[in-house]
Coordinates of C-alpha atoms in Angstrom, one line a residue:
M1 CA 107.3 143.8 97.2
H2 CA 109.6 141.7 99.6
M3 CA 110.2 138.0 98.2
T4 CA 112.7 135.8 100.2
L5 CA 114.4 133.4 98.2
H6 CA 115.4 129.9 100.2
R7 CA 118.2 127.5 99.0
E8 CA 118.0 123.9 99.6
P9 CA 120.2 122.6 102.5
R10 CA 123.0 120.7 101.8
A11 CA 124.4 118.1 104.1
S12 CA 127.6 119.3 106.0
A13 CA 131.3 117.6 104.4
R14 CA 131.5 115.2 107.4
V15 CA 128.1 113.8 107.0
R16 CA 128.7 113.5 103.1
L17 CA 131.7 111.8 104.0
I18 CA 129.8 109.1 106.6
M19 CA 127.4 108.7 103.7
I20 CA 130.1 107.8 101.3
V21 CA 131.5 105.5 103.6
C22 CA 128.4 103.5 104.1
L23 CA 127.4 103.5 100.5
V24 CA 130.4 102.2 99.3
P25 CA 130.4 98.6 101.4
L26 CA 126.8 98.4 99.9
V27 CA 127.8 99.0 96.0
L28 CA 130.8 96.5 96.5
T29 CA 128.5 94.0 98.2
T30 CA 126.2 94.2 95.3
I31 CA 128.7 93.9 92.7
V32 CA 130.4 91.1 94.5
G33 CA 127.0 89.1 95.1
L34 CA 126.1 89.6 91.3
F35 CA 129.1 88.1 90.5
L36 CA 129.3 85.0 92.8
L37 CA 125.2 84.4 92.7
W38 CA 125.1 85.0 88.8
P39 CA 123.5 81.8 87.2
D40 CA 126.5 79.6 84.9
G41 CA 124.3 76.5 84.6
P42 CA 122.4 75.7 81.5
D43 CA 118.8 76.9 81.0
K44 CA 116.7 75.1 82.6
D45 CA 113.5 73.9 81.1
L46 CA 110.3 72.6 83.3
P47 CA 108.3 69.8 82.1
G48 CA 105.2 71.0 80.2
G49 CA 106.9 73.6 77.9
G50 CA 104.4 76.4 79.2
P51 CA 101.1 77.1 78.1
T52 CA 101.4 78.2 74.6
T53 CA 104.0 75.2 73.7
N54 CA 103.2 71.6 73.2
S55 CA 106.3 68.7 73.8
A56 CA 104.2 66.8 71.0
E57 CA 106.4 66.4 67.7
G58 CA 105.2 68.4 65.0
V59 CA 102.9 70.8 67.1
S60 CA 103.7 74.6 67.2
D61 CA 102.1 77.9 68.5
T62 CA 101.0 80.7 66.1
E63 CA 98.4 83.0 65.5
A64 CA 95.0 82.5 63.9
R65 CA 92.3 84.8 63.1
V66 CA 88.7 83.4 62.9
T67 CA 87.0 83.1 59.9
A68 CA 83.8 81.3 60.5
V69 CA 81.4 79.9 62.9
D70 CA 78.8 77.6 62.8
A71 CA 76.0 77.0 65.6
S72 CA 73.6 74.5 63.0
D73 CA 73.8 71.6 65.0
C74 CA 73.3 73.2 68.0
G75 CA 69.7 73.0 69.8
P76 CA 67.4 76.2 69.6
G77 CA 68.2 78.4 72.4
E78 CA 71.2 76.5 73.4
T79 CA 73.0 78.5 75.9
D80 CA 75.2 76.2 78.0
P81 CA 79.0 77.0 77.0
M82 CA 79.9 72.8 77.8
L83 CA 77.3 71.4 74.9
Q84 CA 78.1 74.4 72.5
A85 CA 81.8 73.4 72.8
D86 CA 80.8 70.1 71.2
C87 CA 77.8 71.5 68.9
M88 CA 79.7 74.5 67.6
T89 CA 82.4 74.5 65.0
Y90 CA 84.8 77.1 64.1
Q91 CA 87.1 77.9 61.3
A92 CA 90.7 79.8 61.4
E93 CA 93.5 80.8 59.1
A94 CA 97.2 80.6 60.3
D95 CA 99.8 81.4 58.1
G96 CA 97.9 81.1 55.0
H97 CA 96.2 77.7 55.6
E98 CA 92.6 77.6 57.1
G99 CA 91.1 74.9 59.0
S100 CA 89.1 73.6 62.1
L101 CA 89.3 75.1 65.5
Y102 CA 88.7 74.0 68.7
V103 CA 87.7 76.3 71.4
T104 CA 87.2 75.8 74.8
P105 CA 84.0 76.4 76.6
D106 CA 85.1 79.3 78.6
A107 CA 86.2 81.1 75.5
I108 CA 82.5 80.3 73.9
K109 CA 81.4 81.9 76.9
S110 CA 83.4 85.0 76.4
G111 CA 82.2 85.6 73.1
I112 CA 84.7 84.7 70.8
G113 CA 83.5 85.4 66.8
V114 CA 84.6 86.0 63.8
G115 CA 87.6 88.2 63.1
D116 CA 89.3 87.6 66.8
V117 CA 92.7 87.0 66.6
V118 CA 93.7 84.4 68.8
K119 CA 96.8 82.1 69.9
V120 CA 96.5 78.1 69.2
L121 CA 98.4 75.4 68.8
D122 CA 98.9 73.9 65.4
F123 CA 98.6 70.6 64.9
T124 CA 98.6 70.4 60.9
E125 CA 102.3 68.9 60.6
S126 CA 101.6 66.9 63.5
P127 CA 101.2 63.1 63.4
D128 CA 98.9 63.3 65.8
R129 CA 96.5 65.4 63.9
A130 CA 94.1 62.4 63.0
E131 CA 93.9 61.6 66.9
T132 CA 93.1 65.3 68.3
G133 CA 90.5 65.9 65.2
T134 CA 91.4 69.1 64.6
D135 CA 94.0 71.5 62.7
F136 CA 94.1 74.2 65.6
V137 CA 93.3 74.4 69.6
F138 CA 92.4 77.2 71.0
I139 CA 94.9 79.0 73.9
D140 CA 94.0 82.3 74.4
Y141 CA 93.3 85.7 73.0
D142 CA 96.2 87.8 71.2
R143 CA 96.6 90.6 73.1
D144 CA 99.7 92.5 72.1
V145 CA 98.4 95.1 70.5
P146 CA 95.6 96.3 73.3
I147 CA 98.7 95.8 76.0
L148 CA 101.7 97.7 73.8
A149 CA 99.0 100.4 73.5
L150 CA 98.2 100.5 76.8
A151 CA 102.1 100.9 77.7
I152 CA 102.5 103.4 75.1
I153 CA 99.9 105.5 76.8
Y154 CA 101.3 104.7 80.2
G155 CA 104.6 106.1 79.0
V156 CA 103.4 109.3 77.5
V157 CA 101.5 110.0 80.8
V158 CA 104.5 109.8 83.1
L159 CA 106.4 112.1 80.4
V160 CA 103.8 114.5 80.0
V161 CA 103.3 115.1 83.9
A162 CA 107.0 113.8 85.3
G163 CA 108.7 115.2 82.1
F164 CA 112.9 114.0 82.0
R165 CA 112.4 112.7 85.4
G166 CA 109.5 110.5 84.4
L167 CA 111.9 109.3 81.5
R168 CA 114.5 108.5 83.7
A169 CA 112.0 106.6 86.1
L170 CA 110.9 104.6 83.3
V171 CA 114.3 103.7 82.3
G172 CA 114.9 102.7 86.0
L173 CA 111.9 100.6 85.7
G174 CA 113.1 98.8 82.3
F175 CA 116.5 98.1 84.5
A176 CA 114.4 96.5 87.4
G177 CA 113.0 94.4 84.7
V178 CA 116.2 93.2 83.0
V179 CA 117.4 92.5 86.7
L180 CA 114.5 90.4 87.6
L181 CA 114.7 88.6 84.0
V182 CA 118.3 88.1 83.6
F183 CA 119.6 87.5 87.0
M184 CA 117.1 87.0 90.1
L185 CA 114.6 84.3 88.2
P186 CA 117.7 82.4 86.4
A187 CA 119.6 82.6 89.7
I188 CA 116.9 80.9 91.6
L189 CA 116.6 78.3 89.2
D190 CA 120.2 77.3 89.3
G191 CA 119.6 76.4 92.4
K192 CA 121.4 79.5 94.0
P193 CA 119.8 80.6 97.6
P194 CA 116.4 82.5 96.9
V195 CA 116.5 85.0 99.8
L196 CA 120.2 86.0 99.2
V197 CA 119.6 86.3 95.6
A198 CA 116.4 88.6 96.2
M199 CA 118.3 90.7 98.4
I200 CA 121.3 91.4 96.0
S201 CA 118.9 91.8 93.1
A202 CA 116.8 94.4 95.3
S203 CA 120.4 96.3 96.3
A204 CA 121.2 96.4 92.4
I205 CA 117.4 97.8 91.5
M206 CA 117.6 100.2 94.2
L207 CA 121.1 101.5 93.6
I208 CA 120.4 101.9 90.1
A209 CA 116.6 103.0 89.6
L210 CA 117.1 105.4 92.7
Y211 CA 119.7 107.3 91.7
L212 CA 118.7 107.5 87.5
A213 CA 115.3 108.7 88.9
H214 CA 116.2 111.1 91.5
G215 CA 119.8 112.2 90.7
I216 CA 122.8 111.8 92.8
S217 CA 122.2 113.9 96.0
T218 CA 122.4 113.1 100.0
R219 CA 118.3 113.1 99.6
T220 CA 118.4 110.4 97.6
T221 CA 121.2 108.6 99.7
T222 CA 119.0 109.2 102.4
A223 CA 116.0 107.4 100.8
L224 CA 118.1 104.6 100.1
F225 CA 119.4 104.1 103.3
G226 CA 116.0 103.7 104.8
T227 CA 114.9 101.5 101.8
V228 CA 117.7 99.2 102.6
L229 CA 116.7 99.3 106.2
G230 CA 113.3 98.4 105.3
I231 CA 114.3 95.6 103.3
I232 CA 116.7 94.3 106.0
L233 CA 113.5 94.5 108.7
T234 CA 111.2 92.8 106.0
G235 CA 113.5 89.9 105.2
I236 CA 114.1 88.9 108.9
L237 CA 110.4 89.4 109.7
G238 CA 109.4 87.5 106.6
A239 CA 111.8 84.7 107.0
W240 CA 110.4 84.1 111.0
M241 CA 106.9 84.4 110.4
T242 CA 107.2 82.0 107.3
S243 CA 109.0 79.3 109.4
W244 CA 106.8 80.2 112.6
A245 CA 103.7 79.7 110.7
S246 CA 104.9 76.6 108.7
L247 CA 104.0 78.4 105.3
G248 CA 106.5 76.2 103.3
I249 CA 103.6 73.9 101.8
A250 CA 103.2 74.2 97.7
Y251 CA 99.1 75.2 97.6
T252 CA 98.9 76.2 93.6
E253 CA 99.7 74.2 90.6
D254 CA 102.8 76.1 90.1
G255 CA 104.0 75.5 93.4
F256 CA 103.4 71.8 92.6
L257 CA 105.4 72.0 89.2
L258 CA 108.4 73.9 91.3
A259 CA 108.0 71.3 94.5
D260 CA 108.2 68.2 91.9
T261 CA 110.8 69.0 89.3
T262 CA 113.2 71.2 91.5
D263 CA 115.0 71.5 94.9
L264 CA 113.9 74.7 95.7
S265 CA 112.4 75.2 99.3
M266 CA 109.2 76.7 99.3
T267 CA 109.7 78.6 102.5
D268 CA 112.6 80.3 100.9
L269 CA 110.6 81.0 97.7
I270 CA 108.0 82.6 99.9
V271 CA 110.4 85.1 101.7
C272 CA 111.6 86.0 98.4
A273 CA 108.1 86.9 97.2
I274 CA 107.8 89.2 100.2
L275 CA 110.6 91.0 99.6
V276 CA 110.0 91.8 95.8
T277 CA 106.5 92.8 96.8
G278 CA 107.7 95.4 99.6
L279 CA 110.5 96.9 97.6
G280 CA 108.3 99.2 95.5
V281 CA 106.4 100.0 98.4
L282 CA 109.2 100.9 100.5
N283 CA 110.6 102.7 97.4
D284 CA 107.8 105.0 97.3
V285 CA 107.4 105.8 101.1
T286 CA 111.1 106.4 101.8
I287 CA 111.9 108.9 98.8
T288 CA 108.4 110.6 99.7
Q289 CA 109.3 111.4 103.4
A290 CA 113.2 112.3 102.4
S291 CA 111.5 114.9 100.2
A292 CA 109.0 116.2 102.7
V293 CA 112.2 116.8 105.2
W294 CA 114.2 118.5 102.5
E295 CA 111.2 120.6 101.6
L296 CA 110.3 121.6 104.9
A297 CA 114.2 122.4 106.1
T298 CA 114.2 124.5 102.8
V299 CA 111.3 126.8 103.5
A300 CA 111.5 126.6 107.2
P301 CA 115.3 126.4 107.8
N302 CA 115.0 127.9 111.7
L303 CA 112.8 124.5 112.6
K304 CA 114.3 122.8 115.6
P305 CA 115.0 118.8 114.7
G306 CA 112.4 117.8 116.7
Q307 CA 109.8 120.1 115.1
L308 CA 111.0 119.2 111.7
F309 CA 110.7 115.7 112.6
A310 CA 107.1 116.2 114.0
R311 CA 106.4 118.1 110.9
A312 CA 108.0 115.3 108.5
M313 CA 105.7 112.6 110.3
R314 CA 102.4 114.6 110.2
I315 CA 103.0 113.5 106.0
G316 CA 104.3 110.4 106.7
R317 CA 101.5 109.2 108.6
D318 CA 99.1 110.3 106.0
H319 CA 101.5 108.0 103.7
I320 CA 101.2 105.5 105.9
A321 CA 97.5 105.1 106.2
S322 CA 97.0 105.2 102.1
T323 CA 99.8 103.0 101.6
V324 CA 98.5 100.2 103.7
Y325 CA 95.0 100.6 102.1
T326 CA 96.8 100.2 98.9
I327 CA 98.8 97.1 99.5
T328 CA 95.7 95.7 101.0
F329 CA 93.2 96.6 98.4
A330 CA 95.9 95.9 95.6
Y331 CA 96.0 92.0 96.8
V332 CA 92.1 92.0 96.8
G333 CA 91.8 93.0 93.5
S334 CA 94.0 90.5 92.1
A335 CA 92.6 87.5 94.1
L336 CA 89.0 88.5 94.2
T337 CA 87.9 85.3 92.5
T338 CA 89.2 83.6 95.3
L339 CA 87.9 85.5 97.7
I340 CA 84.8 85.1 96.2
I341 CA 84.7 81.2 96.4
V342 CA 86.3 81.4 100.0
S343 CA 82.9 83.7 101.0
A344 CA 80.9 80.7 100.0
Y345 CA 82.6 78.1 102.1
D346 CA 80.6 76.9 105.2
Q347 CA 83.4 78.0 107.5
S348 CA 84.3 81.2 109.5
F349 CA 86.3 83.7 107.1
F350 CA 88.9 84.3 109.6
E351 CA 89.7 80.3 109.6
T352 CA 89.8 80.5 106.1
L353 CA 92.6 83.3 105.9
T354 CA 94.4 81.1 107.7
L355 CA 94.7 77.9 105.4
G356 CA 96.4 77.3 102.2
E357 CA 97.0 80.2 99.9
M358 CA 95.1 82.7 101.7
S359 CA 97.6 82.4 104.8
I360 CA 100.6 83.0 102.7
E361 CA 99.2 86.2 101.2
V362 CA 98.0 87.5 104.7
V363 CA 101.5 87.1 105.6
S364 CA 102.9 88.9 102.9
I365 CA 100.8 92.0 103.4
L366 CA 101.0 92.0 107.2
V367 CA 105.0 91.8 106.8
C368 CA 105.4 94.3 104.2
S369 CA 103.1 96.7 105.9
I370 CA 105.1 96.5 109.3
G371 CA 108.3 97.2 107.1
L372 CA 106.7 100.4 105.5
V373 CA 105.6 101.5 108.9
V374 CA 109.0 101.3 110.6
A375 CA 110.7 102.5 107.4
I376 CA 108.9 105.9 107.6
P377 CA 110.4 107.1 111.1
L378 CA 113.8 105.8 110.2
T379 CA 114.2 107.5 106.6
T380 CA 112.5 110.8 108.5
G381 CA 115.0 110.9 111.4
L382 CA 118.1 110.0 109.1
G383 CA 116.9 112.7 106.9
V384 CA 116.4 115.4 109.8
L385 CA 119.9 114.1 111.0
V386 CA 121.5 114.9 107.6
V387 CA 119.6 118.1 106.5
R388 CA 120.4 119.6 109.5
S389 CA 124.1 118.9 109.4
G390 CA 124.1 121.8 106.7
L391 CA 121.9 124.5 108.3
R392 CA 123.7 127.1 110.2
P393 CA 122.0 128.5 113.3
P394 CA 119.7 131.3 112.6
R395 CA 121.8 134.5 113.1
E396 CA 120.7 136.4 116.4
P397 CA 120.1 140.3 115.9
L398 CA 121.9 143.0 117.3
P399 CA 121.3 144.0 120.7
E400 CA 119.4 147.3 121.2
D401 CA 121.7 149.2 122.5
E402 CA 123.9 148.3 119.7
L403 CA 121.1 149.3 117.2
A404 CA 120.2 152.7 118.9
A405 CA 120.2 156.1 117.1
V406 CA 123.7 157.2 116.4
G407 CA 123.5 161.0 115.8
V408 CA 125.0 162.7 112.8
G409 CA 124.1 165.9 112.0
G410 CA 120.5 165.2 113.5
A411 CA 119.8 162.3 111.5
V412 CA 119.1 158.6 113.0
M413 CA 121.6 156.0 111.9
T414 CA 120.7 152.3 112.5
A415 CA 122.1 149.1 111.6
T416 CA 120.6 146.1 110.5
T417 CA 121.7 142.0 110.9
A418 CA 123.3 142.2 107.4
D419 CA 125.7 145.5 107.8
A420 CA 126.6 143.5 111.0
E421 CA 127.9 141.0 108.9
A422 CA 130.4 143.2 106.5
V423 CA 133.9 143.4 107.1
P424 CA 134.9 146.3 109.4
P425 CA 137.2 148.9 107.5
S426 CA 140.6 149.5 108.8
R427 CA 141.5 152.0 110.9
E428 CA 143.2 154.2 108.3
H429 CA 140.0 154.1 106.0
A430 CA 137.9 154.9 109.1
D431 CA 140.1 157.9 109.5
S432 CA 139.4 158.8 106.1
E433 CA 135.5 158.7 106.3
S434 CA 133.5 162.0 106.5
F435 CA 132.8 161.5 110.0
Q436 CA 135.1 163.5 112.3
V437 CA 135.3 163.1 116.0
P438 CA 135.2 166.6 117.3
S439 CA 137.7 167.6 120.1
A440 CA 136.6 168.3 123.7
S441 CA 136.6 172.0 123.3
S442 CA 134.9 172.4 120.1
P443 CA 131.2 173.7 120.1
A444 CA 130.1 170.3 118.5
A445 CA 131.9 168.7 121.0
R446 CA 129.9 170.5 123.8
A447 CA 126.9 170.3 121.7
S448 CA 127.3 166.4 121.9
A449 CA 127.9 166.3 125.5
S450 CA 124.7 168.4 126.0
T451 CA 122.9 165.9 123.8
E452 CA 123.9 162.8 125.5
A453 CA 122.5 164.1 128.8
V454 CA 119.6 164.1 127.7
P455 CA 117.6 160.7 128.4
P456 CA 117.2 158.0 125.7
T457 CA 113.4 158.1 125.4
A458 CA 113.4 162.0 125.7
E459 CA 116.3 162.5 123.1
R460 CA 114.3 160.0 120.5
V461 CA 111.1 162.0 121.2
G462 CA 112.9 165.4 120.8
R463 CA 114.9 164.1 117.5
Q464 CA 110.7 162.9 116.2
S465 CA 109.3 166.0 117.3
S466 CA 111.5 168.2 115.3
P467 CA 112.4 167.1 111.9
P468 CA 116.1 166.9 110.4
S469 CA 117.5 169.2 108.4
T470 CA 117.7 168.7 104.4
S471 CA 121.4 168.7 104.5
S472 CA 121.6 166.6 107.3
S473 CA 118.9 164.0 105.9
A474 CA 121.0 163.9 102.3
R475 CA 124.2 163.3 104.3
S476 CA 122.4 160.4 106.0
T477 CA 121.0 158.6 103.1
S478 CA 123.6 159.2 100.4
E479 CA 126.8 159.8 102.1
E480 CA 127.3 157.6 105.0
P481 CA 127.9 153.8 104.3
P482 CA 126.3 151.0 106.4
L483 CA 127.6 151.1 110.1
T484 CA 129.5 147.8 111.3
R485 CA 129.2 146.6 114.9
R486 CA 132.7 147.9 115.3
E487 CA 131.7 151.5 113.7
L488 CA 129.1 151.7 116.3
R489 CA 131.2 150.8 119.3
R490 CA 133.7 153.3 118.3
R491 CA 131.4 156.0 117.6
E492 CA 129.9 155.2 121.0
R493 CA 133.3 155.8 122.8
D494 CA 134.0 158.7 120.9
S495 CA 130.5 160.0 121.9
D496 CA 131.2 159.4 125.6
R497 CA 134.6 161.2 125.2

């Protein structure tokens, strides 16, 4: 059974040098940007202290376990959560102290009961305890264990399916989280330009995460360049569209808080959010397209550049369709409650999409989708140029006249393309071979001349009809080495003489 082994193509030395020359400025720019934009001011706390803290004296947040529920003061069959919040009493235990717990109506509706672990504000040491009228105030359920378990399951699944590469991808994901939490968010709060901070953060994440997950290679570098081009295009388009559509208005409670307590521009924050949103999607499609180009070039090295680009783009078009769906449906899932409310408004759905927070999400989806669609052909074309630079043109087979049979003792000898690539022996070595050129007066020469007079077709037919002798076949299979192009020509000249 014949099996053809394909080696992964490598870019030429010249192309690799060009890629390094382009990569070094990107790395240096990222390092310099991190140094110049690094947050150097004091940590900034926003008013309110967050959902699990309270600025009142003596108030702290902690975990508590619900120990008792009493609904005896409620009317028979009472199901209204607003009324149940007034008539039902809860007891909870936190840090060895048991006291009363106030539960919000939405928590009552969700079915909070005895044994549930919840996060609470502890007023037991607060001077406002009497005014509050309760020891603990419900904040939310404690979800540390379920989320940690789910994260462990996710990591195990990634490791089982992707192996060591999956582990490297998880490490890269952790690095991305560090960049966002340690650099990007504090730098924006410190007053650094949000768009520039987002660009530097995206570059740092790509440089580490891509090479860590996929290894240092021209394939990964091609995907990196495609992602950079996509990010630049997304940033430019996002900034233009955000300004044109006048989206620099705070529509949410968080937006109002930032607008009132900081000097941040809402327009810049929206562009920053668009860049971060597009980063993950662009990284996905560019590495997929680069891998598609390399795999196609590996199994079909004889494809012309246009053919290779066309076949890779077939994969890219399928990826475009599925990824556009992914972006849209991911937003629909995360904003389902908002969409339900919007659908109940007495106005057209299109008009609703152009107002308020919905307009920001629509612009974000469209801008990221455009960057995604454009990045796929850019990455594919760049990958074709890189991978074709390291592929040698296909070897042409020897002409038929050179592959014609050369008679040696009645045997038919042919030369293959691989034999033609062999190094021709020196004249001294050729003269020492068992093949001897007969003299013009010898019987062998006269026999050879008479044989050459026969037309090629008749000669082949005659040789096929009369089987060669055993001794000649043995010499042709065991004694004669593979014939090179130079030996073939020399033997033809000798035969003519």
